[in-house]
Amino acid sequence: MKTIQLLFLLIFAPLTILAEQEHNTLTEQEIADGWILLFNGKDLSNWRKFNSQDNPGPGWKIEDGVLKKAGKSPGGNIVTKDKYKDFTLTWEWAISKNGNNGIKYMVNESRPATPGPEYQMLDDNGHPDGKIGPKRQTAALYDIIPPSAEKKLKPVGEWNSSSIIVQENKVQHWLNGDLVLEYELGSETLKAAIANSKFKKANAFGDKFEGHIMLTDHYDECLFRNIKIRPGVTK
C-alpha cells in the first residue's frame, strides 16, 4: 500500500502543483478560440478607474496571483480599457463574511449613476441585501431579476465560478456551472422588471450597449482570479 501511495504522489503531485500555477493563464485552445485574459495575476494593465484614465486605486491589491478588493481601502470602481458588445465573460471570486460586490457589464460612462446591469456577488446569508430578497442575492440581475432558487453558491471564503454571456439580445448568468438566469435585452418582460426596480428612471437601462466591464467597489473584501473574456457572437 505504501508503495502505491508513493507512486501516486510521484505521478500526480507535479500535476497538482502545475494546476495551481495555471491560474490567470490561457490555454493554447483558448487563445485559438479568441479568449482574452483580463487579469494576468501580476498587474492591472487592462483596467482603469471608472470615468477616469487613472490607474486603479491602492485598495485594489494583487497578492499571490489573486486580485483583492481590500475592504475599506480606497480603490474605486474599475473598468476594462476596452469595450465589448457580444461576449462570454468568466471569472472566479470569493466574498468576505457579510460582503457585497458585483460585476457590471455593457457599462456606459455617460450614465455614472446607473452605468449598467450588474451580476450580484454577495454573502446571501450575512449581508442586509440578502435579506431583502432573491433579486439582490448572488447571481441576480441586481434588483431586477432573481436567479434560480436551485443555484449552488459556495460558502463565504470559498471560490465560486461565474459567467456572463451576452449574445445579440440574449443574456445569461451562470454560477458554478449552472445557468441560473436568462433574459432578453429590450424585451417587454425586461422593461416591466426594470419598471419595478430602483432603475425605473434610468435612461435606456436594459438596452443593448457596447460597453466596459466593471469591477465594483462596495468597500467589502472580495477576491478575483481567472478573469477572461471571449468577444463576439459564438454559435
PDB file of C-alpha atoms in Angstrom:
ATOM      1  CA  MET A   1       0.000   0.000   0.000  1.00  0.00           C
ATOM      2  CA  LYS A   2       2.790   2.452   0.875  1.00  0.00           C
ATOM      3  CA  THR A   3       4.448   1.756  -2.465  1.00  0.00           C
ATOM      4  CA  ILE A   4       1.218   2.544  -4.321  1.00  0.00           C
ATOM      5  CA  GLN A   5       0.747   5.770  -2.338  1.00  0.00           C
ATOM      6  CA  LEU A   6       4.325   6.814  -3.091  1.00  0.00           C
ATOM      7  CA  LEU A   7       3.857   6.144  -6.796  1.00  0.00           C
ATOM      8  CA  PHE A   8       0.615   8.160  -6.746  1.00  0.00           C
ATOM      9  CA  LEU A   9       2.415  11.127  -5.184  1.00  0.00           C
ATOM     10  CA  LEU A  10       5.319  10.905  -7.617  1.00  0.00           C
ATOM     11  CA  ILE A  11       2.996  10.820 -10.612  1.00  0.00           C
ATOM     12  CA  PHE A  12       0.227  13.226  -9.615  1.00  0.00           C
ATOM     13  CA  ALA A  13       1.820  15.709  -7.187  1.00  0.00           C
ATOM     14  CA  PRO A  14       3.642  17.543 -10.005  1.00  0.00           C
ATOM     15  CA  LEU A  15       0.348  17.810 -11.863  1.00  0.00           C
ATOM     16  CA  THR A  16      -1.293  19.345  -8.774  1.00  0.00           C
ATOM     17  CA  ILE A  17       1.500  21.882  -8.462  1.00  0.00           C
ATOM     18  CA  LEU A  18       1.262  22.681 -12.168  1.00  0.00           C
ATOM     19  CA  ALA A  19      -2.510  23.149 -11.929  1.00  0.00           C
ATOM     20  CA  GLU A  20      -2.012  25.673  -9.113  1.00  0.00           C
ATOM     21  CA  GLN A  21       0.412  27.610 -11.295  1.00  0.00           C
ATOM     22  CA  GLU A  22      -2.022  27.800 -14.207  1.00  0.00           C
ATOM     23  CA  HIS A  23      -4.355  30.389 -12.711  1.00  0.00           C
ATOM     24  CA  ASN A  24      -4.657  33.590 -14.760  1.00  0.00           C
ATOM     25  CA  THR A  25      -3.387  31.976 -17.951  1.00  0.00           C
ATOM     26  CA  LEU A  26      -4.917  30.900 -21.259  1.00  0.00           C
ATOM     27  CA  THR A  27      -4.537  27.502 -22.837  1.00  0.00           C
ATOM     28  CA  GLU A  28      -3.473  27.190 -26.467  1.00  0.00           C
ATOM     29  CA  GLN A  29      -7.062  26.245 -27.338  1.00  0.00           C
ATOM     30  CA  GLU A  30      -8.473  29.297 -25.536  1.00  0.00           C
ATOM     31  CA  ILE A  31      -6.071  31.541 -27.429  1.00  0.00           C
ATOM     32  CA  ALA A  32      -7.108  29.916 -30.709  1.00  0.00           C
ATOM     33  CA  ASP A  33     -10.765  30.430 -29.770  1.00  0.00           C
ATOM     34  CA  GLY A  34     -10.223  34.167 -29.193  1.00  0.00           C
ATOM     35  CA  TRP A  35     -10.194  34.395 -25.393  1.00  0.00           C
ATOM     36  CA  ILE A  36      -8.501  37.429 -23.819  1.00  0.00           C
ATOM     37  CA  LEU A  37      -7.041  37.425 -20.320  1.00  0.00           C
ATOM     38  CA  LEU A  38      -8.331  40.472 -18.420  1.00  0.00           C
ATOM     39  CA  PHE A  39      -6.206  39.785 -15.327  1.00  0.00           C
ATOM     40  CA  ASN A  40      -2.776  38.170 -15.635  1.00  0.00           C
ATOM     41  CA  GLY A  41      -2.164  37.730 -11.909  1.00  0.00           C
ATOM     42  CA  LYS A  42       0.598  40.358 -11.936  1.00  0.00           C
ATOM     43  CA  ASP A  43      -0.838  43.772 -12.780  1.00  0.00           C
ATOM     44  CA  LEU A  44      -3.984  45.672 -13.784  1.00  0.00           C
ATOM     45  CA  SER A  45      -2.772  46.804 -17.190  1.00  0.00           C
ATOM     46  CA  ASN A  46      -6.199  46.078 -18.742  1.00  0.00           C
ATOM     47  CA  TRP A  47      -8.065  48.215 -16.186  1.00  0.00           C
ATOM     48  CA  ARG A  48      -8.517  51.867 -15.199  1.00  0.00           C
ATOM     49  CA  LYS A  49     -10.726  53.861 -12.870  1.00  0.00           C
ATOM     50  CA  PHE A  50     -14.322  54.398 -13.924  1.00  0.00           C
ATOM     51  CA  ASN A  51     -14.753  57.713 -15.776  1.00  0.00           C
ATOM     52  CA  SER A  52     -11.028  58.405 -15.473  1.00  0.00           C
ATOM     53  CA  GLN A  53      -7.797  57.490 -17.223  1.00  0.00           C
ATOM     54  CA  ASP A  54      -6.115  56.970 -13.838  1.00  0.00           C
ATOM     55  CA  ASN A  55      -4.879  53.589 -12.696  1.00  0.00           C
ATOM     56  CA  PRO A  56      -6.941  51.656 -10.119  1.00  0.00           C
ATOM     57  CA  GLY A  57      -6.599  52.951  -6.549  1.00  0.00           C
ATOM     58  CA  PRO A  58      -4.492  51.309  -3.830  1.00  0.00           C
ATOM     59  CA  GLY A  59      -7.493  49.400  -2.497  1.00  0.00           C
ATOM     60  CA  TRP A  60      -7.075  47.021  -5.443  1.00  0.00           C
ATOM     61  CA  LYS A  61      -4.198  44.749  -4.429  1.00  0.00           C
ATOM     62  CA  ILE A  62      -2.560  41.747  -6.091  1.00  0.00           C
ATOM     63  CA  GLU A  63      -1.361  39.017  -3.758  1.00  0.00           C
ATOM     64  CA  ASP A  64      -0.095  35.612  -4.924  1.00  0.00           C
ATOM     65  CA  GLY A  65      -1.898  35.892  -8.249  1.00  0.00           C
ATOM     66  CA  VAL A  66      -5.194  36.983  -6.676  1.00  0.00           C
ATOM     67  CA  LEU A  67      -6.824  40.375  -7.208  1.00  0.00           C
ATOM     68  CA  LYS A  68      -8.138  41.603  -3.887  1.00  0.00           C
ATOM     69  CA  LYS A  69     -10.504  44.468  -3.200  1.00  0.00           C
ATOM     70  CA  ALA A  70      -9.222  45.301   0.244  1.00  0.00           C
ATOM     71  CA  GLY A  71     -12.286  46.319   2.208  1.00  0.00           C
ATOM     72  CA  LYS A  72     -12.379  49.970   3.254  1.00  0.00           C
ATOM     73  CA  SER A  73      -9.121  50.844   1.497  1.00  0.00           C
ATOM     74  CA  PRO A  74      -9.965  53.271  -1.349  1.00  0.00           C
ATOM     75  CA  GLY A  75      -9.926  51.634  -4.745  1.00  0.00           C
ATOM     76  CA  GLY A  76     -12.958  52.877  -6.635  1.00  0.00           C
ATOM     77  CA  ASN A  77     -14.928  51.148  -9.346  1.00  0.00           C
ATOM     78  CA  ILE A  78     -12.647  49.994 -12.166  1.00  0.00           C
ATOM     79  CA  VAL A  79     -13.424  49.191 -15.795  1.00  0.00           C
ATOM     80  CA  THR A  80     -11.754  47.453 -18.688  1.00  0.00           C
ATOM     81  CA  LYS A  81      -9.935  49.772 -21.063  1.00  0.00           C
ATOM     82  CA  ASP A  82     -11.723  48.094 -23.979  1.00  0.00           C
ATOM     83  CA  LYS A  83     -15.432  47.866 -24.720  1.00  0.00           C
ATOM     84  CA  TYR A  84     -17.407  44.755 -25.589  1.00  0.00           C
ATOM     85  CA  LYS A  85     -20.779  44.218 -27.256  1.00  0.00           C
ATOM     86  CA  ASP A  86     -21.248  40.442 -27.544  1.00  0.00           C
ATOM     87  CA  PHE A  87     -19.079  38.323 -25.281  1.00  0.00           C
ATOM     88  CA  THR A  88     -18.616  35.472 -22.857  1.00  0.00           C
ATOM     89  CA  LEU A  89     -17.042  36.627 -19.588  1.00  0.00           C
ATOM     90  CA  THR A  90     -15.846  34.158 -16.951  1.00  0.00           C
ATOM     91  CA  TRP A  91     -14.204  34.675 -13.566  1.00  0.00           C
ATOM     92  CA  GLU A  92     -13.697  33.143 -10.137  1.00  0.00           C
ATOM     93  CA  TRP A  93     -14.454  35.009  -6.926  1.00  0.00           C
ATOM     94  CA  ALA A  94     -14.695  34.666  -3.165  1.00  0.00           C
ATOM     95  CA  ILE A  95     -16.590  37.070  -0.921  1.00  0.00           C
ATOM     96  CA  SER A  96     -15.840  38.040   2.679  1.00  0.00           C
ATOM     97  CA  LYS A  97     -18.277  37.472   5.552  1.00  0.00           C
ATOM     98  CA  ASN A  98     -21.195  39.909   5.206  1.00  0.00           C
ATOM     99  CA  GLY A  99     -19.564  41.108   1.971  1.00  0.00           C
ATOM    100  CA  ASN A 100     -21.023  42.686  -1.152  1.00  0.00           C
ATOM    101  CA  ASN A 101     -19.586  43.112  -4.639  1.00  0.00           C
ATOM    102  CA  GLY A 102     -20.637  42.790  -8.257  1.00  0.00           C
ATOM    103  CA  ILE A 103     -19.619  42.874 -11.887  1.00  0.00           C
ATOM    104  CA  LYS A 104     -21.372  45.339 -14.168  1.00  0.00           C
ATOM    105  CA  TYR A 105     -21.378  44.951 -17.926  1.00  0.00           C
ATOM    106  CA  MET A 106     -22.309  46.992 -21.003  1.00  0.00           C
ATOM    107  CA  VAL A 107     -21.081  49.873 -18.844  1.00  0.00           C
ATOM    108  CA  ASN A 108     -21.897  53.326 -20.217  1.00  0.00           C
ATOM    109  CA  GLU A 109     -19.700  56.027 -18.649  1.00  0.00           C
ATOM    110  CA  SER A 110     -22.063  58.807 -19.719  1.00  0.00           C
ATOM    111  CA  ARG A 111     -24.530  57.377 -17.187  1.00  0.00           C
ATOM    112  CA  PRO A 112     -22.411  57.341 -13.991  1.00  0.00           C
ATOM    113  CA  ALA A 113     -25.237  56.797 -11.500  1.00  0.00           C
ATOM    114  CA  THR A 114     -26.588  53.752 -13.377  1.00  0.00           C
ATOM    115  CA  PRO A 115     -23.735  52.618 -15.638  1.00  0.00           C
ATOM    116  CA  GLY A 116     -25.012  49.149 -16.497  1.00  0.00           C
ATOM    117  CA  PRO A 117     -26.633  45.892 -15.379  1.00  0.00           C
ATOM    118  CA  GLU A 118     -24.947  44.063 -12.508  1.00  0.00           C
ATOM    119  CA  TYR A 119     -24.247  40.430 -11.719  1.00  0.00           C
ATOM    120  CA  GLN A 120     -24.571  40.448  -7.936  1.00  0.00           C
ATOM    121  CA  MET A 121     -21.979  38.746  -5.691  1.00  0.00           C
ATOM    122  CA  LEU A 122     -22.958  38.587  -2.037  1.00  0.00           C
ATOM    123  CA  ASP A 123     -22.833  36.811   1.272  1.00  0.00           C
ATOM    124  CA  ASP A 124     -26.516  35.971   0.869  1.00  0.00           C
ATOM    125  CA  ASN A 125     -26.930  34.962   4.496  1.00  0.00           C
ATOM    126  CA  GLY A 126     -24.941  37.764   6.116  1.00  0.00           C
ATOM    127  CA  HIS A 127     -25.341  40.937   4.061  1.00  0.00           C
ATOM    128  CA  PRO A 128     -28.504  43.055   4.562  1.00  0.00           C
ATOM    129  CA  ASP A 129     -29.238  42.972   0.810  1.00  0.00           C
ATOM    130  CA  GLY A 130     -29.594  39.215   1.023  1.00  0.00           C
ATOM    131  CA  LYS A 131     -32.450  39.633   3.471  1.00  0.00           C
ATOM    132  CA  ILE A 132     -34.346  41.940   1.094  1.00  0.00           C
ATOM    133  CA  GLY A 133     -34.920  39.052  -1.273  1.00  0.00           C
ATOM    134  CA  PRO A 134     -33.518  36.987  -4.152  1.00  0.00           C
ATOM    135  CA  LYS A 135     -33.404  39.932  -6.579  1.00  0.00           C
ATOM    136  CA  ARG A 136     -30.463  41.240  -4.530  1.00  0.00           C
ATOM    137  CA  GLN A 137     -28.733  37.940  -3.902  1.00  0.00           C
ATOM    138  CA  THR A 138     -25.805  36.293  -5.668  1.00  0.00           C
ATOM    139  CA  ALA A 139     -26.148  35.842  -9.452  1.00  0.00           C
ATOM    140  CA  ALA A 140     -29.223  38.088  -9.643  1.00  0.00           C
ATOM    141  CA  LEU A 141     -29.551  40.777 -12.255  1.00  0.00           C
ATOM    142  CA  TYR A 142     -29.260  43.175  -9.345  1.00  0.00           C
ATOM    143  CA  ASP A 143     -32.654  44.437  -8.098  1.00  0.00           C
ATOM    144  CA  ILE A 144     -34.348  43.347 -11.347  1.00  0.00           C
ATOM    145  CA  ILE A 145     -34.434  39.559 -11.862  1.00  0.00           C
ATOM    146  CA  PRO A 146     -33.708  36.863  -9.250  1.00  0.00           C
ATOM    147  CA  PRO A 147     -31.578  33.818 -10.030  1.00  0.00           C
ATOM    148  CA  SER A 148     -32.865  30.263  -9.912  1.00  0.00           C
ATOM    149  CA  ALA A 149     -33.801  29.116  -6.422  1.00  0.00           C
ATOM    150  CA  GLU A 150     -31.777  25.979  -7.208  1.00  0.00           C
ATOM    151  CA  LYS A 151     -28.472  27.868  -7.591  1.00  0.00           C
ATOM    152  CA  LYS A 152     -25.406  26.346  -5.927  1.00  0.00           C
ATOM    153  CA  LEU A 153     -23.482  29.018  -4.015  1.00  0.00           C
ATOM    154  CA  LYS A 154     -20.251  28.121  -2.214  1.00  0.00           C
ATOM    155  CA  PRO A 155     -19.836  29.215   1.429  1.00  0.00           C
ATOM    156  CA  VAL A 156     -18.188  32.515   2.337  1.00  0.00           C
ATOM    157  CA  GLY A 157     -14.449  32.411   1.673  1.00  0.00           C
ATOM    158  CA  GLU A 158     -14.622  29.622  -0.923  1.00  0.00           C
ATOM    159  CA  TRP A 159     -14.095  30.159  -4.647  1.00  0.00           C
ATOM    160  CA  ASN A 160     -17.130  30.430  -6.907  1.00  0.00           C
ATOM    161  CA  SER A 161     -17.070  30.316 -10.702  1.00  0.00           C
ATOM    162  CA  SER A 162     -19.314  32.700 -12.664  1.00  0.00           C
ATOM    163  CA  SER A 163     -20.058  33.613 -16.262  1.00  0.00           C
ATOM    164  CA  ILE A 164     -21.985  36.307 -18.091  1.00  0.00           C
ATOM    165  CA  ILE A 165     -22.895  35.588 -21.710  1.00  0.00           C
ATOM    166  CA  VAL A 166     -24.236  38.336 -23.975  1.00  0.00           C
ATOM    167  CA  GLN A 167     -25.158  37.064 -27.433  1.00  0.00           C
ATOM    168  CA  GLU A 168     -27.141  39.518 -29.529  1.00  0.00           C
ATOM    169  CA  ASN A 169     -30.135  40.316 -27.269  1.00  0.00           C
ATOM    170  CA  LYS A 170     -29.917  37.231 -25.073  1.00  0.00           C
ATOM    171  CA  VAL A 171     -28.125  37.481 -21.696  1.00  0.00           C
ATOM    172  CA  GLN A 172     -27.308  34.609 -19.348  1.00  0.00           C
ATOM    173  CA  HIS A 173     -25.912  34.479 -15.803  1.00  0.00           C
ATOM    174  CA  TRP A 174     -24.108  31.268 -14.816  1.00  0.00           C
ATOM    175  CA  LEU A 175     -22.966  30.179 -11.345  1.00  0.00           C
ATOM    176  CA  ASN A 176     -20.739  27.195 -10.610  1.00  0.00           C
ATOM    177  CA  GLY A 177     -21.545  25.521 -13.907  1.00  0.00           C
ATOM    178  CA  ASP A 178     -25.310  26.112 -13.892  1.00  0.00           C
ATOM    179  CA  LEU A 179     -27.444  28.531 -15.884  1.00  0.00           C
ATOM    180  CA  VAL A 180     -29.306  30.450 -13.160  1.00  0.00           C
ATOM    181  CA  LEU A 181     -30.817  33.423 -15.000  1.00  0.00           C
ATOM    182  CA  GLU A 182     -31.684  34.403 -18.572  1.00  0.00           C
ATOM    183  CA  TYR A 183     -33.306  37.471 -20.100  1.00  0.00           C
ATOM    184  CA  GLU A 184     -33.715  39.339 -23.384  1.00  0.00           C
ATOM    185  CA  LEU A 185     -32.470  42.889 -23.790  1.00  0.00           C
ATOM    186  CA  GLY A 186     -35.167  45.318 -24.922  1.00  0.00           C
ATOM    187  CA  SER A 187     -37.982  42.862 -24.234  1.00  0.00           C
ATOM    188  CA  GLU A 188     -41.280  43.869 -22.665  1.00  0.00           C
ATOM    189  CA  THR A 189     -40.624  41.386 -19.863  1.00  0.00           C
ATOM    190  CA  LEU A 190     -37.329  43.061 -19.009  1.00  0.00           C
ATOM    191  CA  LYS A 191     -38.839  46.547 -19.267  1.00  0.00           C
ATOM    192  CA  ALA A 192     -41.573  45.555 -16.797  1.00  0.00           C
ATOM    193  CA  ALA A 193     -38.985  44.165 -14.374  1.00  0.00           C
ATOM    194  CA  ILE A 194     -36.904  47.345 -14.624  1.00  0.00           C
ATOM    195  CA  ALA A 195     -40.029  49.461 -14.026  1.00  0.00           C
ATOM    196  CA  ASN A 196     -40.422  47.597 -10.737  1.00  0.00           C
ATOM    197  CA  SER A 197     -36.815  48.243  -9.670  1.00  0.00           C
ATOM    198  CA  LYS A 198     -34.602  51.079  -8.453  1.00  0.00           C
ATOM    199  CA  PHE A 199     -33.551  51.650 -12.083  1.00  0.00           C
ATOM    200  CA  LYS A 200     -37.021  52.613 -13.334  1.00  0.00           C
ATOM    201  CA  LYS A 201     -35.935  56.199 -14.063  1.00  0.00           C
ATOM    202  CA  ALA A 202     -32.576  55.298 -15.619  1.00  0.00           C
ATOM    203  CA  ASN A 203     -32.401  56.306 -19.262  1.00  0.00           C
ATOM    204  CA  ALA A 204     -32.223  53.319 -21.660  1.00  0.00           C
ATOM    205  CA  PHE A 205     -31.370  50.916 -18.846  1.00  0.00           C
ATOM    206  CA  GLY A 206     -31.715  47.403 -20.237  1.00  0.00           C
ATOM    207  CA  ASP A 207     -30.936  48.385 -23.819  1.00  0.00           C
ATOM    208  CA  LYS A 208     -28.017  46.843 -25.721  1.00  0.00           C
ATOM    209  CA  PHE A 209     -24.746  48.799 -25.424  1.00  0.00           C
ATOM    210  CA  GLU A 210     -21.173  48.258 -26.421  1.00  0.00           C
ATOM    211  CA  GLY A 211     -19.564  48.971 -23.074  1.00  0.00           C
ATOM    212  CA  HIS A 212     -16.922  48.233 -20.490  1.00  0.00           C
ATOM    213  CA  ILE A 213     -16.795  45.516 -17.855  1.00  0.00           C
ATOM    214  CA  MET A 214     -16.735  46.934 -14.310  1.00  0.00           C
ATOM    215  CA  LEU A 215     -15.456  45.511 -11.034  1.00  0.00           C
ATOM    216  CA  THR A 216     -17.320  47.388  -8.331  1.00  0.00           C
ATOM    217  CA  ASP A 217     -16.019  48.701  -5.029  1.00  0.00           C
ATOM    218  CA  HIS A 218     -18.606  48.265  -2.289  1.00  0.00           C
ATOM    219  CA  TYR A 219     -15.957  48.676   0.441  1.00  0.00           C
ATOM    220  CA  ASP A 220     -16.070  44.969   1.322  1.00  0.00           C
ATOM    221  CA  GLU A 221     -13.297  42.470   0.742  1.00  0.00           C
ATOM    222  CA  CYS A 222     -13.649  40.374  -2.390  1.00  0.00           C
ATOM    223  CA  LEU A 223     -11.147  38.177  -4.252  1.00  0.00           C
ATOM    224  CA  PHE A 224     -10.898  37.614  -8.005  1.00  0.00           C
ATOM    225  CA  ARG A 225      -8.856  35.393 -10.322  1.00  0.00           C
ATOM    226  CA  ASN A 226      -9.043  33.878 -13.812  1.00  0.00           C
ATOM    227  CA  ILE A 227     -10.943  36.832 -15.304  1.00  0.00           C
ATOM    228  CA  LYS A 228     -11.161  36.220 -19.050  1.00  0.00           C
ATOM    229  CA  ILE A 229     -13.393  37.252 -21.931  1.00  0.00           C
ATOM    230  CA  ARG A 230     -14.206  35.923 -25.378  1.00  0.00           C
ATOM    231  CA  PRO A 231     -15.552  38.776 -27.547  1.00  0.00           C
ATOM    232  CA  GLY A 232     -18.075  38.212 -30.309  1.00  0.00           C
ATOM    233  CA  VAL A 233     -21.043  36.008 -31.033  1.00  0.00           C
ATOM    234  CA  THR A 234     -20.416  32.280 -30.700  1.00  0.00           C
ATOM    235  CA  LYS A 235     -22.737  29.704 -32.194  1.00  0.00           C
TER     236      LYS A 235
END
